[in-house]
Amino acid sequence: MSVIECDVREFEDKDAQHNISARQIRLDYEARQHAAQAQQAPTDSAQTADTHAQALQVVPTVTGRAQTRWPSGRRGDEVKKEDGGAASKGTPQAKDANKPKKRHIGVDPEDTGDEELAQSHFLSTKHAKRVPGQIDNCVECGVRFTVTPYTNAAPEEVYSGGGLLCAKCAKDVIGSKKLNGRSTVSREKRRQIQSKLLDGHKQRGAKSLLQLCIEKVAKHINQIDDFGDMPPQVLDRLSRILSKSRAIDSTTIQLFLKPDIDVVSIYDCSKLEVNDYKKMLAFAPVISSLTLLNASQFQNPAMEYFTQRIKALKKLHLHSANLIDDTHWQSFFIAHGGSLESLRLEFLDHFFTLDTIKIAVSECTGLKSLRLEHLNHLTDDDAVGELSKLGRLEHLTIRLGQDVTSGALMALIEAIGNNLRTLAIKDCACLDRSVLTAIQTNCHRITHLKLTGADKLPFSEFSTLFSNWQNPPLIKIDLSEVGSLNTRAKSDQDMDVVGAHDALESLMAHSGDRLEKLDLHSCRPVSHAALCSAFTEAVTYPRLKKVDLSFIQDVDDFVVESIVRCCPKMDFLTVSLLASSSLWQPI
């Protein structure tokens, strides 16, 4: 005797006390089933059609809530009971039921009846409606899923019967195309592309294998134990990519440190601490070139450790190392100033005073490249006068304060101008004709010239510099924001416009053959006539690649076409499109 029979008998004995017989209930149920089958046997094809129509009415109507179709379980059995029970073997419906049916993945093989009828009612047509909230089967894999407003319909050329696709199959079948025809490029991707174009970076064709490998390594940087024997240029590109995402910390910094490496360039040190800077010399004791940007935690203990352990440092670039006091700066220059060839310091705040500048100048006798920007104490004539003692300088970039006079700047150019190849003076309010005359007289080897921020200097004064200048043609010229705040009388401003015409002609006549980059950003006195005269059909500038004419009001379509025609190697042309230009089109 089975366990089930024991339970049934035990249940019958227990209910017998209450005049209830489970056996009698089961026998009555079987009798009703046999009677229903006997009644259903003489049904014809018309009654079968009525049965189909009643099954179609089982499909629920759409309401505001999520709609589901009843599975062929309990509710399906109830519908069958209402229709009079199952059909006999002799009927056409029974014959169809005996046929082998396809088995879909994720669907119960016993699911029959109103489920198939409802599915054929909704999805057998080509124009299947997507009702959000309903439960449906994917026509590709058969998986049941909930329909959403983003559910894709199966393409008619692949599935003639129509239907809907789940999210996974939609990606495989439809691919990267959307049915509404919109681009699949994400908003973040479009923003990155536009940002690179504005920064002057463009991608021609597919990425190189080296670039793809570098990006893949940067993406999985936390899973890498060692870079191996990578060349310095590849390490530099990796450092730039990781610094952009601020992924360099106490763990990843070790990947760039080896005993035989002599160049360390970290472009974002915001997550490094004092011990990490000490670790650099512990792992790479022969560093000759050190670049640390955003080094806000490069403090006195780290500088003291560097001063004691470093051997032959030739290039130093520190940005935002504003917690190092003058005592440690002076000790560093006394110990290693003789080996330095390049020094670049930015954003040192109230440290690096005049006394430190004097010691640096006296100790760094072999300095060839100097760049000082955003130093609070480089704002008077005394500090500028100390720089004139660096007679071997070849590259000079300084950002001066408002208290510097043109006399001190003239003295500096007269002292070191003969060897200079790069001269960059930024945000200098004292720049005037006397300084330009000093440059013309003393500088004869300049290739890169940058004089920016002289907002009160008339642009016409540059005709003094470029007329009869005994200097080879320049490669890069940056005269941005010159004359942008000219507050003189109207008649004088008109004279400046006429003078700017002559100055631009003199500039292009002097350096047009070798010029590669020209920046006239915010040079308001430059007129339409001056631009048309400089970029005529009769002249050609074979090497000019980058031109910036932003915020020049007279730039129009004709000027743009003239520049493109005169510069066969033009890569970037930056303009501020005005309402008068036909190039101004809403995006």
GROMACS .gro file of C-alpha atoms in nm, residues 1 40 113 132 149 160 211 281 298 319 348 397 406 408 432 444 458 546 549 567 571:
model
   21
    1MET     CA    1   0.000   0.000   0.000
   40GLN     CA    2  -1.951   1.636  -2.667
  113GLY     CA    3  -0.539   2.590  -2.584
  132PRO     CA    4   0.348   4.773  -2.263
  149PRO     CA    5   0.767   5.074  -2.496
  160SER     CA    6   0.727   3.721  -4.244
  211GLN     CA    7   4.648   5.310  -2.951
  281LEU     CA    8   6.352   5.766  -0.585
  298PHE     CA    9   5.462   6.732  -0.260
  319HIS     CA   10   5.274   7.221  -1.085
  348LEU     CA   11   5.359   7.820  -0.613
  397THR     CA   12   5.827   8.178  -2.089
  406SER     CA   13   5.861   9.825  -1.982
  408ALA     CA   14   6.278   9.616  -1.685
  432ASP     CA   15   5.464   9.871  -2.579
  444HIS     CA   16   6.776   8.720  -3.427
  458PRO     CA   17   4.746   9.876  -3.059
  546LYS     CA   18   4.641   7.606  -3.766
  549LEU     CA   19   4.051   8.394  -3.566
  567CYS     CA   20   4.665   7.717  -4.710
  571ASP     CA   21   4.406   7.128  -4.047
   0.00000   0.00000   0.00000
